[in-house]
Tab-separated table of C-alpha atoms in Angstrom:
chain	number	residue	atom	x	y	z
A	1	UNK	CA	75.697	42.071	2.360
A	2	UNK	CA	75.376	40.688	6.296
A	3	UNK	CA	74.031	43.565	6.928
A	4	UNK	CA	70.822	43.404	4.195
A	5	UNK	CA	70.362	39.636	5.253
A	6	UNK	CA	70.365	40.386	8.838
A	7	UNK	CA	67.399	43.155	7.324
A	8	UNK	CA	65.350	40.504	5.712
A	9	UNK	CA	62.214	38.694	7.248
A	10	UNK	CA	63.727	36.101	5.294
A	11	UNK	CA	66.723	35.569	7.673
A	12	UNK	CA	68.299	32.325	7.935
A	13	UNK	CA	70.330	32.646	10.618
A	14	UNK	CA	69.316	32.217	13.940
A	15	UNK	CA	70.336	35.523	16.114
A	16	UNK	CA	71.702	35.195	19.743
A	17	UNK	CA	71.151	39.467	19.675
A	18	UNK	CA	68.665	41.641	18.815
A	19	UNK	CA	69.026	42.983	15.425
A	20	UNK	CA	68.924	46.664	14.829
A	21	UNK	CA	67.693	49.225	12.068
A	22	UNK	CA	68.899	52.062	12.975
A	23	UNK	CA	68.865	54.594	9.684
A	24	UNK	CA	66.607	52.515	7.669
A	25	UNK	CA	63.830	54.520	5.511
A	26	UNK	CA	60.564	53.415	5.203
A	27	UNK	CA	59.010	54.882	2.074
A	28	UNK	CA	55.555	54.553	0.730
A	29	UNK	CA	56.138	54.844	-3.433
A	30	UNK	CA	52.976	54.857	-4.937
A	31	UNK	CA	52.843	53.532	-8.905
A	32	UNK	CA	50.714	55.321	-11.350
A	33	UNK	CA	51.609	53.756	-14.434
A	34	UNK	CA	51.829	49.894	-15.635
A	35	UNK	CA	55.561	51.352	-16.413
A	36	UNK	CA	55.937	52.316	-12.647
A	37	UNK	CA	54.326	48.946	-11.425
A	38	UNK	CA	56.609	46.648	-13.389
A	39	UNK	CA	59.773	48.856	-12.098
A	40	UNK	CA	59.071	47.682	-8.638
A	41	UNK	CA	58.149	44.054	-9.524
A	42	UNK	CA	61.553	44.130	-10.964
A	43	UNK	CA	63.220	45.149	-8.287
A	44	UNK	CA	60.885	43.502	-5.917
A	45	UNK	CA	61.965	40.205	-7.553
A	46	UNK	CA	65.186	40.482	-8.319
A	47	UNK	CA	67.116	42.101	-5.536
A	48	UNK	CA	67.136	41.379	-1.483
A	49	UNK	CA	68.758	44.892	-1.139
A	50	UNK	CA	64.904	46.340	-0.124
A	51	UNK	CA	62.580	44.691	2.030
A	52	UNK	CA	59.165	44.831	0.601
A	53	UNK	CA	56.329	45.045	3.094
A	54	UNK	CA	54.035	44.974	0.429
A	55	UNK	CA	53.840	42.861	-3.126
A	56	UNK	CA	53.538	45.425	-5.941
A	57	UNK	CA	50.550	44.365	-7.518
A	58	UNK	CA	48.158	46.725	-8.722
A	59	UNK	CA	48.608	50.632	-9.907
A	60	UNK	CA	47.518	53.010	-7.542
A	61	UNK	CA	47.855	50.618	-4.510
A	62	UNK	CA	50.436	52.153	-2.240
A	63	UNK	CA	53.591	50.058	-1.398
A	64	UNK	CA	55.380	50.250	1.427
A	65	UNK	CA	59.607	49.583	1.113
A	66	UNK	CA	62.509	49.616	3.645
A	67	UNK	CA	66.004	50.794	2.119
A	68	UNK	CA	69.207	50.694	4.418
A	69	UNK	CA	71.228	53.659	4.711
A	70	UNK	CA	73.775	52.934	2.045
A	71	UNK	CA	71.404	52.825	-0.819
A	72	UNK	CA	69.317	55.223	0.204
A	73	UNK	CA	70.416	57.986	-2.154
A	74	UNK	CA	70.581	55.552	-5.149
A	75	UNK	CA	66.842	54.437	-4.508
A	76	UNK	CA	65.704	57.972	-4.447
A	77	UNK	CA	67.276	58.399	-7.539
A	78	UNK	CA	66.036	55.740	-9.636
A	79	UNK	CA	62.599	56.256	-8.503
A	80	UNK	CA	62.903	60.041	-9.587
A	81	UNK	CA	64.773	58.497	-13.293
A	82	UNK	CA	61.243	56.248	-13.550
A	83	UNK	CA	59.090	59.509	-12.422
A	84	UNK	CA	57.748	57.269	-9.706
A	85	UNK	CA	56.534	59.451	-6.669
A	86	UNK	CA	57.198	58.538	-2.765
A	87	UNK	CA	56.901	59.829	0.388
A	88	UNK	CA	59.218	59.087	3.056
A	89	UNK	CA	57.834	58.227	5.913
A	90	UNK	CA	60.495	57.368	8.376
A	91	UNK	CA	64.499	58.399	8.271
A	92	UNK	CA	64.759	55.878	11.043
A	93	UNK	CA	62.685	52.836	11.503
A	94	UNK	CA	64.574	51.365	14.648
A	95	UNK	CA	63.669	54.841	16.452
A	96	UNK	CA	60.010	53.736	15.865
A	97	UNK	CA	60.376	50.096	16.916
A	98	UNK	CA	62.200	51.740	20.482
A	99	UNK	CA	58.812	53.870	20.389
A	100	UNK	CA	57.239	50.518	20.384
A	101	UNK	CA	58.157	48.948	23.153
A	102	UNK	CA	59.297	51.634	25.371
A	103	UNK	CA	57.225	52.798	28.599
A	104	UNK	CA	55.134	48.879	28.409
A	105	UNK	CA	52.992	49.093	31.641
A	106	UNK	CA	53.210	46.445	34.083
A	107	UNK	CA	51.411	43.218	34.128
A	108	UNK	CA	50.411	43.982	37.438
A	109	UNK	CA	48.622	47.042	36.426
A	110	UNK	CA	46.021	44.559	34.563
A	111	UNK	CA	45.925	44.220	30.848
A	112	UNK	CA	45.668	47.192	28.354
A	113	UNK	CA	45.553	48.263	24.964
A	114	UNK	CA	47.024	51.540	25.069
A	115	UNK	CA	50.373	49.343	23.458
A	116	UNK	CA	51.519	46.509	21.687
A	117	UNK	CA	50.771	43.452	24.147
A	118	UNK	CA	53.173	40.377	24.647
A	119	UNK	CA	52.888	37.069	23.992
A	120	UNK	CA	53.307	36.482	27.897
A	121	UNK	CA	50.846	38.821	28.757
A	122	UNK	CA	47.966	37.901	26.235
A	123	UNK	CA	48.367	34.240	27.294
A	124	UNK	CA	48.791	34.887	31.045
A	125	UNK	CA	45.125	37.333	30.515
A	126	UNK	CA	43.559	34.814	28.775
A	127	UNK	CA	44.091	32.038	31.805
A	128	UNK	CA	42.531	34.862	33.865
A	129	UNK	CA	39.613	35.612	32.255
A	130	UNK	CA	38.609	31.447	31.758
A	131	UNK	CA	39.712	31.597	35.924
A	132	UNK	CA	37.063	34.558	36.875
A	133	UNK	CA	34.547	34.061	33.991
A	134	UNK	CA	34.380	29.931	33.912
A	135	UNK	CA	31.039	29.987	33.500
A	136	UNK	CA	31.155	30.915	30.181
A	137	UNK	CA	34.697	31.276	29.202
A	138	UNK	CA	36.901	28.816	28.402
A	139	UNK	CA	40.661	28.068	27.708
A	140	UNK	CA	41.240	26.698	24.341
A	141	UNK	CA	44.261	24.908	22.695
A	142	UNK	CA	44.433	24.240	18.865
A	143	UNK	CA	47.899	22.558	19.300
A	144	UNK	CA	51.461	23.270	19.785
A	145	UNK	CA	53.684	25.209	17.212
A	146	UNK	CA	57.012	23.978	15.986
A	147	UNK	CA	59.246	25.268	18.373
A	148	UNK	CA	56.577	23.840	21.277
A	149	UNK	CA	54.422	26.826	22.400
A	150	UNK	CA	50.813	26.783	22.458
A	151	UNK	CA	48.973	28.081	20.652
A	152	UNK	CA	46.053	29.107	23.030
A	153	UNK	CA	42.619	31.190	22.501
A	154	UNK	CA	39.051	31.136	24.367
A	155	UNK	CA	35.882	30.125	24.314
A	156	UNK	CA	33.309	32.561	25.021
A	157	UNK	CA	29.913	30.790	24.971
A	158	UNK	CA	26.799	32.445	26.981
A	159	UNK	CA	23.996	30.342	25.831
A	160	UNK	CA	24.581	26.597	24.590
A	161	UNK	CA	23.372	25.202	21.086
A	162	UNK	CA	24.861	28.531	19.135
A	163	UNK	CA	26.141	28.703	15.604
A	164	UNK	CA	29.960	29.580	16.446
A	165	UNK	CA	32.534	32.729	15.066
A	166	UNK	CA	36.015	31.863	14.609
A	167	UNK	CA	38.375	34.474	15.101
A	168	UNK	CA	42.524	34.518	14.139
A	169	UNK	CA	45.124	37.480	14.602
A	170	UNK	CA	48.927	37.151	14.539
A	171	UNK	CA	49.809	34.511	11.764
A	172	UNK	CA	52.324	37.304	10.499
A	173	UNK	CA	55.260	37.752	13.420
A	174	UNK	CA	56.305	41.169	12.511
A	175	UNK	CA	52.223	41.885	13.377
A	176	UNK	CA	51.915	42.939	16.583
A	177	UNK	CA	48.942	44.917	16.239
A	178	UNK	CA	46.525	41.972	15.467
A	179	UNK	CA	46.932	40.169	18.490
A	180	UNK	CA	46.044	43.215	20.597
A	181	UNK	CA	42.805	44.025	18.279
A	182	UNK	CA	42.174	40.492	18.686
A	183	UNK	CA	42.006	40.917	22.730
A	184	UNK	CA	39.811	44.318	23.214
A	185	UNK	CA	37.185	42.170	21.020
A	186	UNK	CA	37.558	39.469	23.432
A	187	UNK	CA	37.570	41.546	26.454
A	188	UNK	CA	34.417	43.667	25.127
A	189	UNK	CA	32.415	40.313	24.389
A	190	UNK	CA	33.276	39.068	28.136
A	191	UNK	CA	33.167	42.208	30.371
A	192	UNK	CA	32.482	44.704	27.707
A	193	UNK	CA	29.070	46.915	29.120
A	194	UNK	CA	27.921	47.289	25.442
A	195	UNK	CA	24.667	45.927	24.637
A	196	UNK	CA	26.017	44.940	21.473
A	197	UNK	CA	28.531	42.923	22.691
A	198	UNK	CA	26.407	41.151	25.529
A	199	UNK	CA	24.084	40.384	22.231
A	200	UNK	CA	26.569	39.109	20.251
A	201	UNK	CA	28.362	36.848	23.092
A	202	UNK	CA	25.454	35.287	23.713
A	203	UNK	CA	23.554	34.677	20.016
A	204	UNK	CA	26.702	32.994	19.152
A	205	UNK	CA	29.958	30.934	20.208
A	206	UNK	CA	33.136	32.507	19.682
A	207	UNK	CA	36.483	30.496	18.925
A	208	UNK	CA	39.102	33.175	19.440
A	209	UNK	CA	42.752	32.776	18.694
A	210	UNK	CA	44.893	36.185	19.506
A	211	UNK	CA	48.432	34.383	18.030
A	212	UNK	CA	48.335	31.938	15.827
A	213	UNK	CA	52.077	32.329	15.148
A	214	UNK	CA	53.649	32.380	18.688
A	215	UNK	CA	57.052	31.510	17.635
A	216	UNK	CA	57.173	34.046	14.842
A	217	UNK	CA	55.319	36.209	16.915
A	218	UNK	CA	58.681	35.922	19.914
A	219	UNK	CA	61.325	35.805	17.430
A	220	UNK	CA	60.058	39.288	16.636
A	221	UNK	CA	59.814	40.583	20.112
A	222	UNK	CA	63.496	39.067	20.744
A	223	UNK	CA	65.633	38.998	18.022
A	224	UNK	CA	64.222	40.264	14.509
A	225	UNK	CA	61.212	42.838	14.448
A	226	UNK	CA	60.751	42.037	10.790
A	227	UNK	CA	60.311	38.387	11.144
A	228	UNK	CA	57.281	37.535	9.183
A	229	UNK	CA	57.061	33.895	8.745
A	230	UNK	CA	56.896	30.909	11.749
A	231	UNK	CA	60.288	28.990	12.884
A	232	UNK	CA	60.639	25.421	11.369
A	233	UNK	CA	63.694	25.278	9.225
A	234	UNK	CA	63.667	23.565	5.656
A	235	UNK	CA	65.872	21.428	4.163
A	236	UNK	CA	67.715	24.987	2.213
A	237	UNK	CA	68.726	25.491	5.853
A	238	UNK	CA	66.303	28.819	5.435
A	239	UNK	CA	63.881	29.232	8.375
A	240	UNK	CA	60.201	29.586	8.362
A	241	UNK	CA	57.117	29.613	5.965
A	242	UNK	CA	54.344	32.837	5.736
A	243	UNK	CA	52.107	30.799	7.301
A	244	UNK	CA	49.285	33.349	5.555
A	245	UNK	CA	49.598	31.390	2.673
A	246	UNK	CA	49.624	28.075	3.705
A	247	UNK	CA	46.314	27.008	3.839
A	248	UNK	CA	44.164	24.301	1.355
A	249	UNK	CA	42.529	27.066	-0.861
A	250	UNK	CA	44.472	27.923	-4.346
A	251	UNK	CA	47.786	27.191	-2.760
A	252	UNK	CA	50.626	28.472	-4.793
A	253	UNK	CA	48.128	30.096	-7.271
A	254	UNK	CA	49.714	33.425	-6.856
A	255	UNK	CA	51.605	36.236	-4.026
A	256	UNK	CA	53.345	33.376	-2.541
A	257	UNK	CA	56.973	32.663	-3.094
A	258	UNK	CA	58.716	28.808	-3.615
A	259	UNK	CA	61.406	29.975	-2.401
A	260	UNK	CA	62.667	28.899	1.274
A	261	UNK	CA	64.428	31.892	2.061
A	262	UNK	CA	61.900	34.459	0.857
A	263	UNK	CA	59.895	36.029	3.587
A	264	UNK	CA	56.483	34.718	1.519
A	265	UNK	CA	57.355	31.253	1.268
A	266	UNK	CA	54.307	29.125	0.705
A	267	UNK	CA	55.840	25.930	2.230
A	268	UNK	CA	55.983	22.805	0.729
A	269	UNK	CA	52.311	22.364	0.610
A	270	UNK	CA	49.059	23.024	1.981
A	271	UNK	CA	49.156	23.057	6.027
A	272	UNK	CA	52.890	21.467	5.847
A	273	UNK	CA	53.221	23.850	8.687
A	274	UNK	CA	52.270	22.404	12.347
A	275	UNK	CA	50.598	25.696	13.410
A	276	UNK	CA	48.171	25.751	10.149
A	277	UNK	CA	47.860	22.288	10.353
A	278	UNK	CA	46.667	22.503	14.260
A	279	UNK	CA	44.381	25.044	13.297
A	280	UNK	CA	42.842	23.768	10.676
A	281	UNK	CA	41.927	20.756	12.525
A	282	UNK	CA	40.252	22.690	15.655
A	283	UNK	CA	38.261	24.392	13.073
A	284	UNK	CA	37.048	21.661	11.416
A	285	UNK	CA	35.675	20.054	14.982
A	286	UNK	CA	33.317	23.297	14.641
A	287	UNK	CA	33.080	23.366	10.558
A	288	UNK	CA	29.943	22.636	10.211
A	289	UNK	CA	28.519	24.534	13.004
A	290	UNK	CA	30.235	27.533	11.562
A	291	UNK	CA	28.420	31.554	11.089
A	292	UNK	CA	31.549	32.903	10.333
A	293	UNK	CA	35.263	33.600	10.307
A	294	UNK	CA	37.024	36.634	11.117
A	295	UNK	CA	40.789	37.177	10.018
A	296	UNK	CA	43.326	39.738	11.171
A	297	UNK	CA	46.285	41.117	10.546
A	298	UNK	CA	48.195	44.404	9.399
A	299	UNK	CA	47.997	46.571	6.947
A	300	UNK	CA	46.760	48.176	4.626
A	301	UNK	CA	43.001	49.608	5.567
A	302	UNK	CA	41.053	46.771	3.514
A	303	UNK	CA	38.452	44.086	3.799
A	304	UNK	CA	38.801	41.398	1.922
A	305	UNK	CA	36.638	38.921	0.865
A	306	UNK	CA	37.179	35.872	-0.898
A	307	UNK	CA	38.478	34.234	-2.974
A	308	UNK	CA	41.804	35.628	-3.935
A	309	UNK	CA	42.181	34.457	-7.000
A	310	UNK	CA	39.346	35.744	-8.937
A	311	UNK	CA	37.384	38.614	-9.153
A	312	UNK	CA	34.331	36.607	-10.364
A	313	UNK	CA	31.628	37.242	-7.498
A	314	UNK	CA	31.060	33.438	-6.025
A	315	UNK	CA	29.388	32.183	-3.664
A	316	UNK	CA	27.624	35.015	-1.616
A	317	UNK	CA	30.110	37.771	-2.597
A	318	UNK	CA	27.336	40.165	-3.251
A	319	UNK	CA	26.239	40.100	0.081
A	320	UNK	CA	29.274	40.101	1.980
A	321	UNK	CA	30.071	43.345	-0.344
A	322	UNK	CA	27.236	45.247	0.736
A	323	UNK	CA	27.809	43.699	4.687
A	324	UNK	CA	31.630	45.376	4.450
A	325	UNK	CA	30.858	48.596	2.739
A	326	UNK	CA	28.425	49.291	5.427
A	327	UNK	CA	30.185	48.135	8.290
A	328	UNK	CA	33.824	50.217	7.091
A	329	UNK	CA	31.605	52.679	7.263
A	330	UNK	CA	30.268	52.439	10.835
A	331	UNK	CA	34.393	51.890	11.485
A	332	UNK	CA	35.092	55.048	9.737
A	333	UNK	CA	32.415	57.265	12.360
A	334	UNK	CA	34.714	57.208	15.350
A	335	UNK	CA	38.236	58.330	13.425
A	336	UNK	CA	37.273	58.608	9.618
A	337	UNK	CA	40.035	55.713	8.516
A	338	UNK	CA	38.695	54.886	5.340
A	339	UNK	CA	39.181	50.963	4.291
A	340	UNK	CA	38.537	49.188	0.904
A	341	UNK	CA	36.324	46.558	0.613
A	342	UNK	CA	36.595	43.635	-2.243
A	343	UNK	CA	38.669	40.230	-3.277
A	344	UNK	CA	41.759	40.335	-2.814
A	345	UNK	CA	42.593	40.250	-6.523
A	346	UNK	CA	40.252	43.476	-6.396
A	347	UNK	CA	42.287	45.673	-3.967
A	348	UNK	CA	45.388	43.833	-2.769
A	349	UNK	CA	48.111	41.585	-4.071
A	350	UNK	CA	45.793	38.637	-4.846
A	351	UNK	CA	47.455	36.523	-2.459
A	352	UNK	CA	46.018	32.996	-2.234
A	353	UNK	CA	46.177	30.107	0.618
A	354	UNK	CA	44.344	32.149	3.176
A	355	UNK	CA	42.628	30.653	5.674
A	356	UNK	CA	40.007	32.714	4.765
A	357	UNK	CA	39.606	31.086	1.703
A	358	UNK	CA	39.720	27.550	3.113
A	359	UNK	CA	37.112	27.926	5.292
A	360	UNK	CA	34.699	29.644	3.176
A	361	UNK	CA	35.400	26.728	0.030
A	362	UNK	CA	35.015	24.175	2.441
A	363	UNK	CA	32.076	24.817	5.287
A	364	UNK	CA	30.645	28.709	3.235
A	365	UNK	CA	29.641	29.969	6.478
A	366	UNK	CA	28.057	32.871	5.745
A	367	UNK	CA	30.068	35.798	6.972
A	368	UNK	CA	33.798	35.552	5.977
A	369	UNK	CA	36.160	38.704	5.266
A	370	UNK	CA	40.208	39.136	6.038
A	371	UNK	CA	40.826	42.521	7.992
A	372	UNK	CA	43.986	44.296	7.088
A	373	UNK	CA	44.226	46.525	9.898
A	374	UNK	CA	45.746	50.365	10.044
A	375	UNK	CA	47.667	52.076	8.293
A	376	UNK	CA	48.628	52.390	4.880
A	377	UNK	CA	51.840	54.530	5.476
A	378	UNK	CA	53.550	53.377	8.740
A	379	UNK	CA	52.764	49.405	8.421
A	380	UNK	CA	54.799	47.260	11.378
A	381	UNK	CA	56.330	51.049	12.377
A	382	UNK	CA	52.541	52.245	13.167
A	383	UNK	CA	53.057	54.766	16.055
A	384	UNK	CA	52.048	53.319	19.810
A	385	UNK	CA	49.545	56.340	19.637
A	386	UNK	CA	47.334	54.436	17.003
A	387	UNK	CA	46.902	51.031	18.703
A	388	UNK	CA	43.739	52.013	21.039
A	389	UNK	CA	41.865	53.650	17.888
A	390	UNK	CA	42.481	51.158	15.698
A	391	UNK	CA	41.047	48.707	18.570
A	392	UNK	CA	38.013	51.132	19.314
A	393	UNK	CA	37.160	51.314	15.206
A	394	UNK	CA	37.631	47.291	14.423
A	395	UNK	CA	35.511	46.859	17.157
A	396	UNK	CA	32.929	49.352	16.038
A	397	UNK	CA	33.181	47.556	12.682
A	398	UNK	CA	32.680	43.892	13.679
A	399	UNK	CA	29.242	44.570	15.098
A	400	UNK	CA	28.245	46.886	12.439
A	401	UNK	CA	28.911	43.001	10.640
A	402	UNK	CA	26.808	41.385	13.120
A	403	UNK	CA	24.186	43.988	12.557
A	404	UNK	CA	24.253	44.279	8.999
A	405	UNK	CA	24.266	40.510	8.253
A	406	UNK	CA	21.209	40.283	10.627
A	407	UNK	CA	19.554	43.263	8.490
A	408	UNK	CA	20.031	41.216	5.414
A	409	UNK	CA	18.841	37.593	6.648
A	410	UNK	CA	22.387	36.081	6.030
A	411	UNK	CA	22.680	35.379	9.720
């Protein structure tokens, strides 16, 4: 069983060495029936043999699963008995994560996005760019997570008296492909040569965050790829809260877990954790002055827009609809990756306490959506190959928003 903890997102340990998964499957099972979908709740809730990357929630939606070696036969095997269909899409997940971080360039070779990008090297970029671009970029710090790191973003602001964009990647630690979306949209809005992007840097302030979990987001490079959740221990002795859900809109509702040592642990309230707390503070200095928030993490190939918990159409749903069916399609042009586009209770898991959420209930800035970024199939395993793409097509996609929401008058 030390072996299936030492698995787990969840872990509870703290681990001096760098925990391995070599001859782990990744599977993507795919439930057709309410029969099938209640199989894998089951076993999603009552077993920490598998590590769920994704809540079963809804037939048809894919789910992605990681079974060690030993039970690999027997999971095949009841899936068949229950007629449930799967693909496997890795024999060997820890081969992948070696894929990851092998052949890094230098930081001396200037920053790239050809790769996952380190904490180190996104915060040591973003001193740069305030350094050589002070004029109209500058350093920003929401506040210190738990275990002391900053958490650090910039401020890109052309022209003053703008409505502002707030932008967040890497509240997940096992999501490192966030963070690096996060910086080609920074780096195109400062020394990008599309027109778009000199238009959109200076009609409006940008608030940019690439990590928002930096401890999470280390723990992962160091010691446990499939660390999800940030570092403060709770009184269980468990480590960490899914700092995803722990923000002041239908907390606990649903998707969350009150369970320390689960891997979507709520916390003990609404912003109980320093980093969502810290955030949610800088954002409110700029609340009112808000256009819009951006959220990103992986995966899954949606847009979602809130709220969560309902799939009643409130506020300006109908608009933001039409705004992300139209700009999924301008991201689909470049490498036809098809995303869906609805609440979250409409295509995902229905997972509430989003910061999403929060900031539309309490400032409804116009423009508010949750990217979950590629794939569907290969989730935190997605292939080095895929990072640049997926940059070039979010990118594509957030000033298709722009454009669209100027179209329609809601900016």
């Amino acid at each position: 069983m030390l072996k299936l903890l030492i698995l787990c997102s969840c872990c509870v340990f703290v681990w001096s060495e760098k925990v391995r998964y070599d001859n782990f499957t990744l599977y993507n099972v795919k439930p057709l029936t309410e029969e099938h979908l209640k199989y894998l709740k089951d076993l999603y809730e009552d077993t920490d043999v598998f590590d769920f990357w994704s809540i079963p929630s809804i037939v048809e939606n894919h789910v992605s699963v990681v079974s060690p070696p030993e039970t690999k036969e027997e999971f095949q095997n009841a899936l068949k008995s229950h007629g449930i269909g799967y693909d496997v899409v890795l024999e060997d997940i820890q081969k992948a994560f070696d894929d990851q971080t092998r052949n890094r360039r230098k930081r001396d070779s200037g920053m790239y996005w050809t790769n996952y990008q380190t904490i180190d090297e996104i915060y040591e970029w973003l001193h740069e760019l305030a350094r050589t671009h002070s004029n109209f970029v500058t350093l920003i710090h929401a506040g210190k997570s738990y275990e002391g790191r900053n958490i650090t973003g910039v401020r890109i602001s052309r022209r003053s008296g703008r409505k502002a964009f707030f932008i967040d990647g890497g509240q997940v630690g096992a999501d490192w492909l966030s963070p690096t979306v996060v910086t080609y949209l920074i780096n195109q809005l400062v020394t990008g040569d599309d027109p778009e992007a000199r238009s959109a840097s200076e009609d409006f302030e940008w608030h940019i965050f690439p990590i928002v979990n930096p401890d999470g987001h280390q723990f992962s490079q160091d010691s446990v790829r499939l660390w999800m959740k940030n570092r403060r221990p709770s009184r269980s002795s468990a480590i960490g809260v899914d700092l995803s859900k722990n923000w002041n809109s239908q907390w606990a509702v649903s998707g969350g877990s009150f369970n320390p040592s689960d891997s979507n642990y709520i916390g003990l309230g609404p912003f109980s954790e320093p980093e969502t707390r810290y955030v949610s503070r800088y954002i409110d200095t700029i609340g009112t002055n808000l256009a819009g928030l951006l959220s990103f993490r992986a995966f899954g190939q949606r847009l979602l827009i809130p709220f969560a918990h309902t799939i009643e159409p409130m506020y300006n749903y109908r608009d933001m609809l039409t705004i992300g069916r139209r700009a999924m399609g301008s991201l689909a042009v470049k490498y036809n990756t098809q995303y869906l586009v609805g609440t979250s209770k409409e295509v995902h898991d229905g997972s509430t306490g989003t910061i999403a959420d929060w900031v539309k209930h309490r400032f409804n800035p116009p423009v508010v959506a949750t990217y979950q970024l590629r794939d569907r199939s290969w989730g935190y395993t997605l292939p080095v190959n895929q990072v640049l793409p997926s940059c070039e097509e979010t990118y594509d996609s957030v000033m298709a928003i722009l454009r669209e929401a100027k179209f329609m008058n809601v900016l």
